[in-house]
């Protein structure tokens, strides 16, 4: 199961520098897999101490972390919704991702010209969000026009979708993102097909030389301060040099690791694990996934022939020093088709084809 995050922002805000740092770090993680799909798409691993500790416990030959795909999307300029700059490319690419990371410039540097002549984070956020909202308004208007005939024919889903789009349109016209609208499960299902840009989960990265920067009224809760220049420098170093540099800077976790975890959380994802002597592997599922569907992420046959899931929390497996100890203590549970997987579950699926 693959999930992608689009990195967006105005020109010269550090967007591509951030993407390059992300992909360079992944390329240097020699014991972890790395994939470059094309020049502007890279996959990075989500840091997770659980698989490392379980791999030691099981003496696994290899460990496979979960990952997130990052897409470096063309820079945005005012008027993108009308096709200015690379607007059409920007908008088409962003429709394909599952969530958005918007890089916002907070740093001053006379050698790096701001597209609007000055550094103003609030204005920049409004420019990007306005273009996304205008694009969504155009999408909503176009779909509403086509819905009239379906509504007249008595199509019940068309009636619900029309009402939903009217609510969303009113919010967009008021200058708010579509995801601020409170929708039912049915409304969400119907509107999802339109791939509205402002319905996507959104995280702001504040590119700043002061990573202790306090949030203020211009920022939302989805906010991550990061010195992208420092992250790019760290990404160029070998593991030991990186650790030493981070120690000099007084940080114990890179901004890229924090971003990977934040993106994972933004997408409402959790991890379950499979362990063994050959490999310890993390698997990505959406929060709320039931056991059969989780088994299906390993192989479709596992879901089709699902019988039971043998489950234990990762920390309990460590505490028991392995499966033998866990069985002796009665900590292994057999769960059925209605079991909702929990983050950190170690699972072994029983199935019959």
Tab-separated table of C-alpha atoms in Angstrom:
chain	number	residue	atom	x	y	z
A	1	UNK	CA	0.000	0.000	0.000
A	2	UNK	CA	1.602	3.240	-1.167
A	3	UNK	CA	0.861	6.736	0.159
A	4	UNK	CA	2.228	9.945	-1.316
A	5	UNK	CA	2.791	13.458	-0.009
A	6	UNK	CA	3.197	16.428	-2.350
A	7	UNK	CA	5.697	19.144	-1.392
A	8	UNK	CA	4.317	22.493	-2.546
A	9	UNK	CA	5.092	26.167	-2.150
A	10	UNK	CA	6.069	29.370	-3.903
A	11	UNK	CA	9.407	29.556	-5.757
A	12	UNK	CA	12.549	30.063	-3.628
A	13	UNK	CA	11.038	28.941	-0.331
A	14	UNK	CA	13.260	25.841	0.052
A	15	UNK	CA	10.859	23.306	-1.420
A	16	UNK	CA	13.320	21.571	-3.745
A	17	UNK	CA	16.120	21.799	-1.179
A	18	UNK	CA	13.890	19.946	1.251
A	19	UNK	CA	13.026	17.303	-1.348
A	20	UNK	CA	16.698	16.817	-2.269
A	21	UNK	CA	17.607	16.440	1.404
A	22	UNK	CA	14.879	13.848	1.832
A	23	UNK	CA	16.018	11.741	-1.096
A	24	UNK	CA	19.737	12.016	-0.275
A	25	UNK	CA	19.140	10.830	3.251
A	26	UNK	CA	17.178	7.854	1.992
A	27	UNK	CA	19.910	6.962	-0.508
A	28	UNK	CA	22.519	6.865	2.286
A	29	UNK	CA	20.490	4.469	4.486
A	30	UNK	CA	22.286	1.421	3.110
A	31	UNK	CA	20.492	-1.128	5.273
A	32	UNK	CA	17.066	0.212	4.250
A	33	UNK	CA	15.443	0.071	0.814
A	34	UNK	CA	15.319	3.220	-1.288
A	35	UNK	CA	13.411	3.835	-4.477
A	36	UNK	CA	13.615	6.752	-6.893
A	37	UNK	CA	10.620	6.451	-9.162
A	38	UNK	CA	11.406	9.393	-11.444
A	39	UNK	CA	13.358	12.659	-11.145
A	40	UNK	CA	10.837	14.333	-8.855
A	41	UNK	CA	9.569	11.419	-6.750
A	42	UNK	CA	11.396	9.725	-3.893
A	43	UNK	CA	10.534	7.259	-1.150
A	44	UNK	CA	11.904	7.717	2.365
A	45	UNK	CA	11.671	5.482	5.399
A	46	UNK	CA	9.622	6.318	8.471
A	47	UNK	CA	11.933	6.006	11.513
A	48	UNK	CA	10.714	3.288	13.878
A	49	UNK	CA	12.768	1.876	16.735
A	50	UNK	CA	10.309	-0.996	17.107
A	51	UNK	CA	11.469	-2.879	14.023
A	52	UNK	CA	15.109	-2.463	15.029
A	53	UNK	CA	14.526	-3.892	18.503
A	54	UNK	CA	12.340	-6.720	17.220
A	55	UNK	CA	14.898	-7.566	14.529
A	56	UNK	CA	17.562	-7.950	17.238
A	57	UNK	CA	15.198	-10.136	19.270
A	58	UNK	CA	14.418	-12.411	16.313
A	59	UNK	CA	17.969	-12.258	14.873
A	60	UNK	CA	16.393	-11.218	11.568
A	61	UNK	CA	18.563	-11.236	8.441
A	62	UNK	CA	17.050	-7.936	7.342
A	63	UNK	CA	14.602	-5.275	8.484
A	64	UNK	CA	12.166	-3.406	6.275
A	65	UNK	CA	10.674	-0.151	7.594
A	66	UNK	CA	7.502	1.424	6.328
A	67	UNK	CA	7.886	4.328	3.932
A	68	UNK	CA	6.267	7.464	2.529
A	69	UNK	CA	6.487	8.708	-1.048
A	70	UNK	CA	7.340	12.398	-1.439
A	71	UNK	CA	6.640	14.275	-4.672
A	72	UNK	CA	8.419	17.540	-5.518
A	73	UNK	CA	5.644	19.457	-7.264
A	74	UNK	CA	6.272	22.378	-9.629
A	75	UNK	CA	6.530	25.776	-7.920
A	76	UNK	CA	3.340	27.781	-7.642
A	77	UNK	CA	2.776	31.407	-8.631
A	78	UNK	CA	-0.227	33.662	-8.237
A	79	UNK	CA	-2.717	32.851	-10.979
A	80	UNK	CA	-1.929	29.126	-11.105
A	81	UNK	CA	-5.649	28.290	-11.075
A	82	UNK	CA	-5.893	30.186	-14.374
A	83	UNK	CA	-2.827	28.412	-15.752
A	84	UNK	CA	-0.135	30.985	-14.890
A	85	UNK	CA	3.427	29.678	-14.639
A	86	UNK	CA	3.380	25.931	-14.266
A	87	UNK	CA	-0.040	26.145	-12.666
A	88	UNK	CA	-1.689	23.383	-14.668
A	89	UNK	CA	1.172	20.991	-13.956
A	90	UNK	CA	1.127	21.979	-10.284
A	91	UNK	CA	-2.591	21.371	-9.928
A	92	UNK	CA	-2.661	18.088	-11.841
A	93	UNK	CA	0.203	16.646	-9.793
A	94	UNK	CA	-1.269	17.715	-6.488
A	95	UNK	CA	-4.537	15.941	-7.298
A	96	UNK	CA	-2.635	12.672	-7.390
A	97	UNK	CA	-1.134	12.858	-3.890
A	98	UNK	CA	-2.778	11.828	-0.631
A	99	UNK	CA	-1.617	14.792	1.463
A	100	UNK	CA	0.161	18.134	1.088
A	101	UNK	CA	3.252	19.568	2.760
A	102	UNK	CA	3.354	23.316	2.144
A	103	UNK	CA	6.807	24.850	2.618
A	104	UNK	CA	6.606	28.433	3.891
A	105	UNK	CA	9.608	30.768	3.915
A	106	UNK	CA	10.460	32.467	7.201
A	107	UNK	CA	14.164	33.173	6.585
A	108	UNK	CA	15.684	36.378	5.207
A	109	UNK	CA	18.458	36.091	2.626
A	110	UNK	CA	19.222	38.916	0.198
A	111	UNK	CA	20.885	36.435	-2.172
A	112	UNK	CA	17.674	34.414	-2.516
A	113	UNK	CA	15.047	36.660	-4.056
A	114	UNK	CA	11.477	36.192	-2.901
A	115	UNK	CA	9.031	35.985	-5.814
A	116	UNK	CA	6.930	38.768	-4.242
A	117	UNK	CA	9.878	40.897	-3.162
A	118	UNK	CA	9.666	40.368	0.605
A	119	UNK	CA	9.353	37.628	3.217
A	120	UNK	CA	5.776	37.427	4.482
A	121	UNK	CA	4.674	33.947	5.619
A	122	UNK	CA	1.040	34.913	6.111
A	123	UNK	CA	0.769	36.324	2.592
A	124	UNK	CA	2.526	33.297	1.079
A	125	UNK	CA	0.173	30.853	2.786
A	126	UNK	CA	-2.803	32.856	1.535
A	127	UNK	CA	-1.443	32.877	-2.045
A	128	UNK	CA	-1.024	29.102	-2.150
A	129	UNK	CA	-4.308	28.347	-0.414
A	130	UNK	CA	-6.219	30.836	-2.576
A	131	UNK	CA	-4.996	29.128	-5.751
A	132	UNK	CA	-6.049	25.744	-4.377
A	133	UNK	CA	-9.464	27.110	-3.385
A	134	UNK	CA	-10.003	28.720	-6.805
A	135	UNK	CA	-9.178	25.428	-8.490
A	136	UNK	CA	-11.645	23.630	-6.201
A	137	UNK	CA	-14.337	26.201	-6.937
A	138	UNK	CA	-13.905	25.579	-10.660
A	139	UNK	CA	-14.150	21.817	-10.078
A	140	UNK	CA	-17.266	22.202	-7.921
A	141	UNK	CA	-18.997	24.525	-10.423
A	142	UNK	CA	-18.290	22.166	-13.309
A	143	UNK	CA	-19.634	19.156	-11.433
A	144	UNK	CA	-22.707	21.035	-10.204
A	145	UNK	CA	-23.617	21.896	-13.777
A	146	UNK	CA	-23.569	18.237	-14.731
A	147	UNK	CA	-25.522	17.174	-11.656
A	148	UNK	CA	-28.750	18.957	-12.542
A	149	UNK	CA	-29.839	16.332	-15.054
A	150	UNK	CA	-28.987	13.500	-12.642
A	151	UNK	CA	-30.941	15.164	-9.838
A	152	UNK	CA	-33.998	15.596	-12.101
A	153	UNK	CA	-33.863	11.893	-12.991
A	154	UNK	CA	-34.224	11.030	-9.297
A	155	UNK	CA	-30.672	9.832	-8.678
A	156	UNK	CA	-30.419	9.806	-4.855
A	157	UNK	CA	-26.619	9.982	-4.772
A	158	UNK	CA	-26.697	12.951	-7.126
A	159	UNK	CA	-29.029	14.761	-4.717
A	160	UNK	CA	-26.627	14.154	-1.819
A	161	UNK	CA	-23.581	15.163	-3.870
A	162	UNK	CA	-25.282	18.359	-5.065
A	163	UNK	CA	-26.096	19.348	-1.487
A	164	UNK	CA	-22.534	18.509	-0.395
A	165	UNK	CA	-20.928	20.546	-3.163
A	166	UNK	CA	-23.150	23.512	-2.382
A	167	UNK	CA	-21.933	23.418	1.235
A	168	UNK	CA	-18.318	23.141	0.109
A	169	UNK	CA	-18.713	25.943	-2.428
A	170	UNK	CA	-20.091	28.293	0.230
A	171	UNK	CA	-17.085	27.590	2.466
A	172	UNK	CA	-14.596	28.082	-0.390
A	173	UNK	CA	-16.208	31.381	-1.358
A	174	UNK	CA	-15.802	32.469	2.267
A	175	UNK	CA	-12.051	31.851	1.988
A	176	UNK	CA	-11.935	28.582	3.935
A	177	UNK	CA	-10.477	25.228	2.927
A	178	UNK	CA	-12.959	22.540	1.879
A	179	UNK	CA	-11.737	20.182	4.600
A	180	UNK	CA	-13.152	22.519	7.237
A	181	UNK	CA	-16.675	21.434	6.209
A	182	UNK	CA	-18.209	18.855	8.539
A	183	UNK	CA	-19.349	16.010	6.256
A	184	UNK	CA	-20.968	12.637	6.860
A	185	UNK	CA	-19.286	9.400	5.770
A	186	UNK	CA	-21.589	9.208	2.758
A	187	UNK	CA	-20.869	12.812	1.748
A	188	UNK	CA	-17.127	12.211	2.085
A	189	UNK	CA	-17.358	9.088	-0.060
A	190	UNK	CA	-19.220	10.905	-2.837
A	191	UNK	CA	-17.035	13.998	-2.889
A	192	UNK	CA	-13.772	12.018	-2.742
A	193	UNK	CA	-14.052	11.186	-6.442
A	194	UNK	CA	-13.579	14.888	-7.294
A	195	UNK	CA	-10.099	14.964	-5.688
A	196	UNK	CA	-10.611	18.446	-4.286
A	197	UNK	CA	-7.244	19.952	-3.431
A	198	UNK	CA	-8.308	21.643	-0.188
A	199	UNK	CA	-9.900	18.435	1.083
A	200	UNK	CA	-6.464	16.856	1.391
A	201	UNK	CA	-4.671	16.723	4.779
A	202	UNK	CA	-2.235	19.640	5.055
A	203	UNK	CA	0.993	20.180	6.995
A	204	UNK	CA	2.950	23.436	7.001
A	205	UNK	CA	6.752	23.331	7.151
A	206	UNK	CA	8.169	26.673	8.309
A	207	UNK	CA	11.602	27.016	6.710
A	208	UNK	CA	13.398	28.989	9.392
A	209	UNK	CA	16.862	29.359	10.871
A	210	UNK	CA	15.191	29.447	14.295
A	211	UNK	CA	13.710	25.980	14.817
A	212	UNK	CA	12.371	27.105	18.203
A	213	UNK	CA	10.159	29.590	16.372
A	214	UNK	CA	6.858	29.951	18.189
A	215	UNK	CA	3.639	29.574	16.274
A	216	UNK	CA	1.371	32.588	16.074
A	217	UNK	CA	-2.015	33.460	14.655
A	218	UNK	CA	-0.884	32.936	11.040
A	219	UNK	CA	-0.205	29.248	11.611
A	220	UNK	CA	-2.488	26.280	11.977
A	221	UNK	CA	-1.894	23.350	14.305
A	222	UNK	CA	-0.362	21.316	11.461
A	223	UNK	CA	2.935	23.180	11.726
A	224	UNK	CA	6.541	21.936	11.722
A	225	UNK	CA	9.494	24.355	12.049
A	226	UNK	CA	12.631	23.207	10.210
A	227	UNK	CA	15.914	24.682	9.024
A	228	UNK	CA	15.928	23.198	5.532
A	229	UNK	CA	19.503	24.390	4.824
A	230	UNK	CA	20.787	22.521	7.887
A	231	UNK	CA	18.790	19.437	6.874
A	232	UNK	CA	20.393	19.522	3.430
A	233	UNK	CA	23.846	19.715	5.040
A	234	UNK	CA	23.049	16.797	7.361
A	235	UNK	CA	21.823	14.722	4.430
A	236	UNK	CA	25.213	15.082	2.716
A	237	UNK	CA	27.062	13.505	5.654
A	238	UNK	CA	27.827	9.902	6.470
A	239	UNK	CA	25.993	8.405	9.440
A	240	UNK	CA	28.731	8.977	12.035
A	241	UNK	CA	29.439	12.521	10.807
A	242	UNK	CA	25.717	13.281	10.858
A	243	UNK	CA	25.429	12.131	14.470
A	244	UNK	CA	28.401	14.302	15.485
A	245	UNK	CA	27.013	17.366	13.685
A	246	UNK	CA	23.590	16.873	15.281
A	247	UNK	CA	25.289	16.644	18.676
A	248	UNK	CA	27.076	19.942	17.982
A	249	UNK	CA	23.730	21.506	17.030
A	250	UNK	CA	22.127	20.134	20.187
A	251	UNK	CA	19.446	18.122	18.387
A	252	UNK	CA	18.710	14.417	18.838
A	253	UNK	CA	16.422	13.956	15.848
A	254	UNK	CA	16.651	15.355	12.347
A	255	UNK	CA	13.867	17.486	10.922
A	256	UNK	CA	13.507	14.970	8.111
A	257	UNK	CA	12.727	12.192	10.570
A	258	UNK	CA	10.180	14.449	12.249
A	259	UNK	CA	8.668	15.249	8.841
A	260	UNK	CA	8.399	11.563	7.885
A	261	UNK	CA	6.596	10.805	11.135
A	262	UNK	CA	4.368	13.876	10.835
A	263	UNK	CA	3.391	12.891	7.278
A	264	UNK	CA	2.549	9.383	8.466
A	265	UNK	CA	0.335	10.798	11.196
A	266	UNK	CA	-1.202	13.330	8.780
A	267	UNK	CA	-2.399	10.473	6.572
A	268	UNK	CA	-3.958	8.736	9.613
A	269	UNK	CA	-1.724	5.711	9.115
A	270	UNK	CA	-0.577	3.093	11.597
A	271	UNK	CA	1.951	0.272	11.446
A	272	UNK	CA	1.675	-3.411	12.206
A	273	UNK	CA	4.687	-5.695	12.145
A	274	UNK	CA	5.669	-9.186	11.084
A	275	UNK	CA	8.784	-10.745	12.602
A	276	UNK	CA	10.958	-13.746	11.929
A	277	UNK	CA	14.526	-14.896	11.306
A	278	UNK	CA	14.390	-13.919	7.624
A	279	UNK	CA	13.014	-10.408	8.120
A	280	UNK	CA	11.254	-8.036	10.451
A	281	UNK	CA	8.940	-5.813	8.445
A	282	UNK	CA	6.656	-2.850	9.087
A	283	UNK	CA	3.371	-2.706	7.144
A	284	UNK	CA	1.353	0.436	6.505
A	285	UNK	CA	-2.418	0.471	6.976
A	286	UNK	CA	-5.040	3.140	7.574
A	287	UNK	CA	-6.162	3.508	11.180
A	288	UNK	CA	-9.323	1.444	11.697
A	289	UNK	CA	-8.343	-1.367	9.312
A	290	UNK	CA	-9.626	-4.803	10.295
A	291	UNK	CA	-7.446	-7.915	10.457
A	292	UNK	CA	-8.429	-9.507	7.105
A	293	UNK	CA	-7.684	-6.297	5.152
A	294	UNK	CA	-4.385	-5.924	7.027
A	295	UNK	CA	-3.498	-9.481	6.034
A	296	UNK	CA	-4.322	-8.519	2.446
A	297	UNK	CA	-1.531	-5.927	2.442
A	298	UNK	CA	0.907	-8.835	2.709
A	299	UNK	CA	-0.817	-10.951	0.053
A	300	UNK	CA	-4.333	-10.935	-1.383
A	301	UNK	CA	-4.637	-14.679	-0.636
A	302	UNK	CA	-4.196	-13.918	3.067
A	303	UNK	CA	-7.334	-11.782	3.016
A	304	UNK	CA	-9.375	-14.162	0.869
A	305	UNK	CA	-8.614	-17.171	3.050
A	306	UNK	CA	-8.357	-15.365	6.396
A	307	UNK	CA	-9.081	-17.542	9.428
A	308	UNK	CA	-7.503	-15.899	12.466
A	309	UNK	CA	-4.760	-13.456	13.412
A	310	UNK	CA	-2.304	-14.293	16.170
A	311	UNK	CA	-1.562	-10.898	17.698
A	312	UNK	CA	0.637	-9.426	20.418
A	313	UNK	CA	1.720	-5.854	21.144
A	314	UNK	CA	5.346	-5.284	20.127
A	315	UNK	CA	6.493	-4.233	23.596
A	316	UNK	CA	4.881	-7.303	25.210
A	317	UNK	CA	6.733	-9.538	22.750
A	318	UNK	CA	9.986	-7.853	23.751
A	319	UNK	CA	9.124	-8.158	27.439
A	320	UNK	CA	8.479	-11.892	26.972
A	321	UNK	CA	11.806	-12.266	25.117
A	322	UNK	CA	10.075	-13.831	22.124
A	323	UNK	CA	7.157	-16.004	21.099
A	324	UNK	CA	7.990	-18.911	23.440
A	325	UNK	CA	7.879	-16.650	26.476
A	326	UNK	CA	4.743	-14.911	25.209
A	327	UNK	CA	2.939	-18.255	24.850
A	328	UNK	CA	4.004	-19.337	28.344
A	329	UNK	CA	2.524	-16.127	29.763
A	330	UNK	CA	-0.669	-16.358	27.714
A	331	UNK	CA	-0.029	-13.040	25.988
A	332	UNK	CA	-0.687	-14.204	22.431
A	333	UNK	CA	-4.270	-13.519	21.314
A	334	UNK	CA	-6.283	-15.098	18.537
A	335	UNK	CA	-8.385	-12.439	16.848
A	336	UNK	CA	-11.136	-12.860	14.223
A	337	UNK	CA	-12.426	-10.981	11.218
A	338	UNK	CA	-13.830	-8.052	13.202
A	339	UNK	CA	-10.608	-7.259	15.027
A	340	UNK	CA	-9.384	-3.710	14.385
A	341	UNK	CA	-5.603	-3.620	14.094
A	342	UNK	CA	-3.707	-1.440	16.557
A	343	UNK	CA	-0.495	0.494	15.981
A	344	UNK	CA	2.439	-1.703	16.981
A	345	UNK	CA	0.624	-5.032	16.714
A	346	UNK	CA	2.883	-7.942	15.814
A	347	UNK	CA	0.756	-10.288	13.754
A	348	UNK	CA	0.888	-13.783	12.296
A	349	UNK	CA	-2.055	-14.546	10.020
A	350	UNK	CA	-3.654	-17.947	9.648
A	351	UNK	CA	-5.354	-18.493	6.325
A	352	UNK	CA	-6.637	-21.223	4.050
A	353	UNK	CA	-6.774	-21.027	0.255
